[in-house]
PDB file of C-alpha atoms in Angstrom:
ATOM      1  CA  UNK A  15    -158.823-187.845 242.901  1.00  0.00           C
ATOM      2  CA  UNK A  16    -155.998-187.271 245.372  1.00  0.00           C
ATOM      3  CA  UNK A  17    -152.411-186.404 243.553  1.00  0.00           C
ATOM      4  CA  UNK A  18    -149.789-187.778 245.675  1.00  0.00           C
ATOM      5  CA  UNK A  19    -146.961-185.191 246.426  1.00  0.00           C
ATOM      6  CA  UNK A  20    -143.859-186.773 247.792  1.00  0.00           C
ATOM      7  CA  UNK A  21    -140.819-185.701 249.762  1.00  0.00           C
ATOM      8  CA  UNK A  22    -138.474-183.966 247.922  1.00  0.00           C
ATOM      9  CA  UNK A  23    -134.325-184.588 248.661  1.00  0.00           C
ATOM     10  CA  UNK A  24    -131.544-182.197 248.081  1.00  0.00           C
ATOM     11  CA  UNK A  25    -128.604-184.501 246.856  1.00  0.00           C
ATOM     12  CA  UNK A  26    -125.240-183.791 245.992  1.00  0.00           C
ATOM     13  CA  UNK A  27    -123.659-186.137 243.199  1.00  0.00           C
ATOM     14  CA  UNK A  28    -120.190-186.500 242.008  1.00  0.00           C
ATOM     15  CA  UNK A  29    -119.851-187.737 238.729  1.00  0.00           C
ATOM     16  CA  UNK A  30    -116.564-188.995 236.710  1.00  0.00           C
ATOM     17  CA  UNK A  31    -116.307-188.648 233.351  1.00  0.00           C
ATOM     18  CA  UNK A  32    -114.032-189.086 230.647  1.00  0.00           C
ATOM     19  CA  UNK A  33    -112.662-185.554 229.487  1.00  0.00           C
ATOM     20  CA  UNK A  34    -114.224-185.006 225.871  1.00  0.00           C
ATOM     21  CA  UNK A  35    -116.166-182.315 224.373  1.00  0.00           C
ATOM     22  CA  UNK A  36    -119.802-182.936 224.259  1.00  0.00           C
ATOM     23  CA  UNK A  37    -119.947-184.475 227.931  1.00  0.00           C
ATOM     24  CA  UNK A  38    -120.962-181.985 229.693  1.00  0.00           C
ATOM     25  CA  UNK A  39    -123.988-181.846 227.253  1.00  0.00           C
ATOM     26  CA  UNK A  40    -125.121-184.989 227.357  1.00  0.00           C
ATOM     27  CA  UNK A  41    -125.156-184.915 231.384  1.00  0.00           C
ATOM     28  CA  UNK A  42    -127.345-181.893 231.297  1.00  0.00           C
ATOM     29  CA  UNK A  43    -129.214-183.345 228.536  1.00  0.00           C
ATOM     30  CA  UNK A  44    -129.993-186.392 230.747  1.00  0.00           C
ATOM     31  CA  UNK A  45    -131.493-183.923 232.952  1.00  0.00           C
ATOM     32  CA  UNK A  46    -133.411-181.907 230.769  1.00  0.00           C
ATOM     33  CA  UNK A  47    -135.366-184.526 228.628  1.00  0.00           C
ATOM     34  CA  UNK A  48    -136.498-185.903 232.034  1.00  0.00           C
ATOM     35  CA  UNK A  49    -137.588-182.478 233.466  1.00  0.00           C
ATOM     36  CA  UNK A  50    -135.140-182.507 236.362  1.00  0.00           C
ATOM     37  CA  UNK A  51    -133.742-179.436 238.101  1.00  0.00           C
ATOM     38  CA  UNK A  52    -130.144-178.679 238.439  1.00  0.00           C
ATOM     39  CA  UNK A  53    -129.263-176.944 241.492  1.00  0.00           C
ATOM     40  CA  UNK A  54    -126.091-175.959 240.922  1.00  0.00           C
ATOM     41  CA  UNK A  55    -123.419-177.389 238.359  1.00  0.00           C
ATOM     42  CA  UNK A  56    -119.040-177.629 238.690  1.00  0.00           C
ATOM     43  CA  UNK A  57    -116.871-179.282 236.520  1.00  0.00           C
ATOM     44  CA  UNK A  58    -113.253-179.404 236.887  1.00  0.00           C
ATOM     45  CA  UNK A  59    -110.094-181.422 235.123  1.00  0.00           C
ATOM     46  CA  UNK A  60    -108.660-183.628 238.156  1.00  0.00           C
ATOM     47  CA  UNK A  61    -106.200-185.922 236.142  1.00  0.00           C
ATOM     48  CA  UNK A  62    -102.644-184.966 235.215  1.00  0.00           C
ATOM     49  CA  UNK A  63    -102.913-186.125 231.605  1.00  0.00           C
ATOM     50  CA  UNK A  64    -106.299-183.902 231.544  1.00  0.00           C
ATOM     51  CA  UNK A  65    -108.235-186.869 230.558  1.00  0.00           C
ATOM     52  CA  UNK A  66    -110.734-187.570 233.601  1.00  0.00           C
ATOM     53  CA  UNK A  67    -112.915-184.335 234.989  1.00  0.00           C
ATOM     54  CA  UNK A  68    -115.274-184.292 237.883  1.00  0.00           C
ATOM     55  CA  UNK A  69    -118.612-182.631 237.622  1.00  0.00           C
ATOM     56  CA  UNK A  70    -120.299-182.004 241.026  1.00  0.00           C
ATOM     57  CA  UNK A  71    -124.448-181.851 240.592  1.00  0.00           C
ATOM     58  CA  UNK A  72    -126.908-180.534 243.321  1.00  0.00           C
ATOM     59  CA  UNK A  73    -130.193-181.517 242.282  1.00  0.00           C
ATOM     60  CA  UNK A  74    -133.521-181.848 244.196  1.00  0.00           C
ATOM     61  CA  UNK A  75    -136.099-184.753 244.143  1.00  0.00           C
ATOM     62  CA  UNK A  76    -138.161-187.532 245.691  1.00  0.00           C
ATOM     63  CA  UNK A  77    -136.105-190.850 246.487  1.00  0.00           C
ATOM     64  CA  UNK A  78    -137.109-192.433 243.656  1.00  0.00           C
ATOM     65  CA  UNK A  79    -136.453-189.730 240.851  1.00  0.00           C
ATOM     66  CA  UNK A  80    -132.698-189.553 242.463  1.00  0.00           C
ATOM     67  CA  UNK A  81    -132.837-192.973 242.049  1.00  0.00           C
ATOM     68  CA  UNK A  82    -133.270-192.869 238.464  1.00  0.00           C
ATOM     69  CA  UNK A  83    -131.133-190.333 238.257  1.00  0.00           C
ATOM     70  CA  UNK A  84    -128.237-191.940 239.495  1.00  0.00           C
ATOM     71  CA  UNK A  85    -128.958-194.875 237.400  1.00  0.00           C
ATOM     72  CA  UNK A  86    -129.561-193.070 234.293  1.00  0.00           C
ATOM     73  CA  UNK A  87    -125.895-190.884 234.556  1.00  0.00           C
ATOM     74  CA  UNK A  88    -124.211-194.559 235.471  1.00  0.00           C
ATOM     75  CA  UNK A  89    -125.312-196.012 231.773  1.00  0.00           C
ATOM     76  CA  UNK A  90    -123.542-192.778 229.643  1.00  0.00           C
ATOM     77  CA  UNK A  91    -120.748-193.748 228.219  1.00  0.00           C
ATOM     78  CA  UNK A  92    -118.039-191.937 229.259  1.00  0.00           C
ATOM     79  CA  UNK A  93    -119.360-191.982 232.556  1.00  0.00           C
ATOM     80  CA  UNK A  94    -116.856-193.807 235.268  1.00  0.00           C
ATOM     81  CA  UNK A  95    -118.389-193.562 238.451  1.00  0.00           C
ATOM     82  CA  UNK A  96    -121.163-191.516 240.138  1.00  0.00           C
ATOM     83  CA  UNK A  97    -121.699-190.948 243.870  1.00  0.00           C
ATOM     84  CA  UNK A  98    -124.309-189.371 245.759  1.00  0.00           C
ATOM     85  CA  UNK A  99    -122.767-187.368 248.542  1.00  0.00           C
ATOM     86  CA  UNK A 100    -125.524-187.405 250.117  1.00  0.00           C
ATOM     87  CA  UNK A 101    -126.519-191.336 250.720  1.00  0.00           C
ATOM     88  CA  UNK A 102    -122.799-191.845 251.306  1.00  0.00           C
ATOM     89  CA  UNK A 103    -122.995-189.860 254.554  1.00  0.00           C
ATOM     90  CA  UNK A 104    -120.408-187.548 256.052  1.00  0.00           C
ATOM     91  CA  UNK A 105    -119.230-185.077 253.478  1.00  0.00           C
ATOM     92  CA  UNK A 106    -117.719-181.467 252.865  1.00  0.00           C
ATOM     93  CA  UNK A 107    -119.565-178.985 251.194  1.00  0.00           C
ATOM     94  CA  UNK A 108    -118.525-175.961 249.606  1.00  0.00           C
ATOM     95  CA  UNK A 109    -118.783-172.840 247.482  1.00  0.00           C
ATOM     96  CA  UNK A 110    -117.300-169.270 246.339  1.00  0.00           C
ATOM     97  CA  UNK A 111    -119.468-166.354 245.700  1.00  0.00           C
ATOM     98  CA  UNK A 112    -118.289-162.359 244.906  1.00  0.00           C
ATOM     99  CA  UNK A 113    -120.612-160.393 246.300  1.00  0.00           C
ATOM    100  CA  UNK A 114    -120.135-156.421 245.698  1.00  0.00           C
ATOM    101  CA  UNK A 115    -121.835-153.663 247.790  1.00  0.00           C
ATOM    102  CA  UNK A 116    -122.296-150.273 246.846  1.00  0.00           C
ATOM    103  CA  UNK A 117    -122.950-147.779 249.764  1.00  0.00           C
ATOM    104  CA  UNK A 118    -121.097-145.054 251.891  1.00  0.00           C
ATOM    105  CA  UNK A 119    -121.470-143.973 255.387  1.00  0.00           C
ATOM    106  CA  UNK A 120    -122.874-146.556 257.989  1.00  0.00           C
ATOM    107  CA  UNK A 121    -124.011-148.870 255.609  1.00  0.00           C
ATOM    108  CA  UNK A 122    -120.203-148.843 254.303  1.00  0.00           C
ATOM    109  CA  UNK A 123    -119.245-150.006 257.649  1.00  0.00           C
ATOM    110  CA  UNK A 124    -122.264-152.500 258.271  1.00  0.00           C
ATOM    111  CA  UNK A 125    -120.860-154.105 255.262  1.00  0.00           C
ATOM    112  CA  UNK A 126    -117.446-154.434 256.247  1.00  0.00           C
ATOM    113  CA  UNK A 127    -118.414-155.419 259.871  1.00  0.00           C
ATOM    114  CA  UNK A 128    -120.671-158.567 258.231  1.00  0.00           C
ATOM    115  CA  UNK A 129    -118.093-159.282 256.608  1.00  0.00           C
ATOM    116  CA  UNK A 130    -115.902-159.712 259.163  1.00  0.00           C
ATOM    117  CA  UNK A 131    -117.906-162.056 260.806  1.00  0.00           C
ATOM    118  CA  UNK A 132    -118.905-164.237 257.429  1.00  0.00           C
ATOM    119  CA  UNK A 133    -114.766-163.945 256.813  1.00  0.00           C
ATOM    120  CA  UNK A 134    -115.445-162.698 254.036  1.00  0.00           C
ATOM    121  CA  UNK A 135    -112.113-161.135 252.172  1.00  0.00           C
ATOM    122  CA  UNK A 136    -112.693-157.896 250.612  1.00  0.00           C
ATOM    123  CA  UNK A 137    -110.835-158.737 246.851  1.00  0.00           C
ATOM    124  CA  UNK A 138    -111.740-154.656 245.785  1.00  0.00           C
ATOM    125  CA  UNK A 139    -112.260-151.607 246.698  1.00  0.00           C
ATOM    126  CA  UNK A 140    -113.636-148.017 245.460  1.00  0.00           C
ATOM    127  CA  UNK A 141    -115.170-145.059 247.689  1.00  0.00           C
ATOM    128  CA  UNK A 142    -118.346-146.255 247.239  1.00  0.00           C
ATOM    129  CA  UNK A 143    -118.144-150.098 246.935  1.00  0.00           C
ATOM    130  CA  UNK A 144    -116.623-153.024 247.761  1.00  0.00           C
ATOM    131  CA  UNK A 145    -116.958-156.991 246.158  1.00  0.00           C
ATOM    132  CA  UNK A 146    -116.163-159.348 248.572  1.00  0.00           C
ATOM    133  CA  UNK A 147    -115.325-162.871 248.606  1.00  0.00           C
ATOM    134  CA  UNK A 148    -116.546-165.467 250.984  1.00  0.00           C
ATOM    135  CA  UNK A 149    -116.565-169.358 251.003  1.00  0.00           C
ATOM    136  CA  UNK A 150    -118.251-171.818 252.790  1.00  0.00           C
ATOM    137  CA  UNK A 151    -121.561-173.689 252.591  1.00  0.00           C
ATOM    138  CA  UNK A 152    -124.466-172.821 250.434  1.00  0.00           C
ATOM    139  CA  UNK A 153    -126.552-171.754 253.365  1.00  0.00           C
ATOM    140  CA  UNK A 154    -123.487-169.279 254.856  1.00  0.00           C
ATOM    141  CA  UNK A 155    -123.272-167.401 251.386  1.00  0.00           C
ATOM    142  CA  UNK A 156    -127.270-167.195 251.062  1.00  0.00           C
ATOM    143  CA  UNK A 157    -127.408-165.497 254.608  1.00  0.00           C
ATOM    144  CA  UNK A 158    -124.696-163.579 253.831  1.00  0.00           C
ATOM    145  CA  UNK A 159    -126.137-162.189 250.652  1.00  0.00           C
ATOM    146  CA  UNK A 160    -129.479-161.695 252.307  1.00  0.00           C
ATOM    147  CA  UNK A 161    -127.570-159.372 254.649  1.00  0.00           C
ATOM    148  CA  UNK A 162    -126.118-157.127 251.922  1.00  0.00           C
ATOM    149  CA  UNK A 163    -129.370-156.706 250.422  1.00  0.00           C
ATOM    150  CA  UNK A 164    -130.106-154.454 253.193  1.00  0.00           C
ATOM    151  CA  UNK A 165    -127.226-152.436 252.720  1.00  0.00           C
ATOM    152  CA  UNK A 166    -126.634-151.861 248.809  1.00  0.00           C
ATOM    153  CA  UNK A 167    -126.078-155.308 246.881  1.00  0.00           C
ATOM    154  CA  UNK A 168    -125.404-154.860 243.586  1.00  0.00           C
ATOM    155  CA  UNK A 169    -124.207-158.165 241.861  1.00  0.00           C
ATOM    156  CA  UNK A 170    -123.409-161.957 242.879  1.00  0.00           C
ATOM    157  CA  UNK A 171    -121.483-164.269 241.423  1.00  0.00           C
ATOM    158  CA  UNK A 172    -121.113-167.887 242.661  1.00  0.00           C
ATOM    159  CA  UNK A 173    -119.273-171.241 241.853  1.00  0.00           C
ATOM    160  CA  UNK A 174    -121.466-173.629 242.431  1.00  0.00           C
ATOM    161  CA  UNK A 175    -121.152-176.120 245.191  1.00  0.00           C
ATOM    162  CA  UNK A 176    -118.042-179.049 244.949  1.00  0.00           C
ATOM    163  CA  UNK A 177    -118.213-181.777 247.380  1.00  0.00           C
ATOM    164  CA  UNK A 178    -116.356-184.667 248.773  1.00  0.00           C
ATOM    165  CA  UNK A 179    -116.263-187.148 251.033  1.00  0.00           C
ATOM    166  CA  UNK A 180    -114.681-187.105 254.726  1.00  0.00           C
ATOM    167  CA  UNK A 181    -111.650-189.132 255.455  1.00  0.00           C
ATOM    168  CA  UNK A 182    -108.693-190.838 253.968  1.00  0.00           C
ATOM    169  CA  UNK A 183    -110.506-192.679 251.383  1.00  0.00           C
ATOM    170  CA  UNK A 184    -111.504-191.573 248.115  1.00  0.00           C
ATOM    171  CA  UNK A 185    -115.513-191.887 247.155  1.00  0.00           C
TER     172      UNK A 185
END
């Protein structure tokens, strides 16, 4: 008996919802009866009344589990729209992560000359540490963090990735 293994996806989806308590539940519910991973996981008010918030999911599957997915979020409720980033082509990607670094001597300087290059923005400072905080893609912030491993992480803290789509039209 051969067990077929197929491709998984990463996929970024956008979701609009209705701004209630119990939401945010249900969505991660959806995900957890069905035994599929979350990624990473924003939310975020966008309406000026406060009624309507956003929640950005990264999740990871074969086609036809995102599929499902996508279909599955699209029949809750207060659900008014879901988009996969992803499928819909050119899009932004982002995320914030703190990342402090204890350490003194060259390794004090190592750190501060990474993060010069990652543009990091040194937020605070002691003698012996510093947390930094960079933004940019999921893969910039993971090589960045790799980095400071070698020279005296000591925490991370991250957002989660928000996306949206390029150009003047909304998604």
């Amino acid at each position: 008996m051969k067990i077929k293994h197929e491709q998984s996806e990463r996929h970024v989806l956008t979701i609009t919802v209705d701004n209630e308590a119990g939401i945010l539940a249900k969505i991660a519910g959806l995900f957890t009866a069905r035994g599929y991973n979350i990624d990473s996981l924003t939310v975020a008010d966008i309406s000026e009344n406060h009624s309507i918030s956003r929640i950005t999911i990264v999740t990871h599957g074969p086609p036809a589990v995102i599929d499902q997915i996508h279909a599955q979020l699209g029949r809750l409720v207060p659900v008014h729209k879901v988009v996969d980033l992803t499928e819909m082509g050119a899009h932004v990607e982002r995320e914030m992560a703190l990342v402090k670094v204890a350490g003194t001597g060259d390794s004090r300087v190592e750190a501060l000359r990474l993060a010069d290059v990652f543009r990091a923005k040194v937020v605070d400072t002691t003698t012996s540490s510093f947390v930094f905080e960079l933004t940019g893609t999921p893969d910039k912030i993971d090589r960045f963090v790799s980095l400071m491993r070698e020279l005296g992480l000591v925490e991370v803290g991250r957002t989660g990735v928000v996306g949206m789509m390029r150009g003047a039209e909304a998604a």
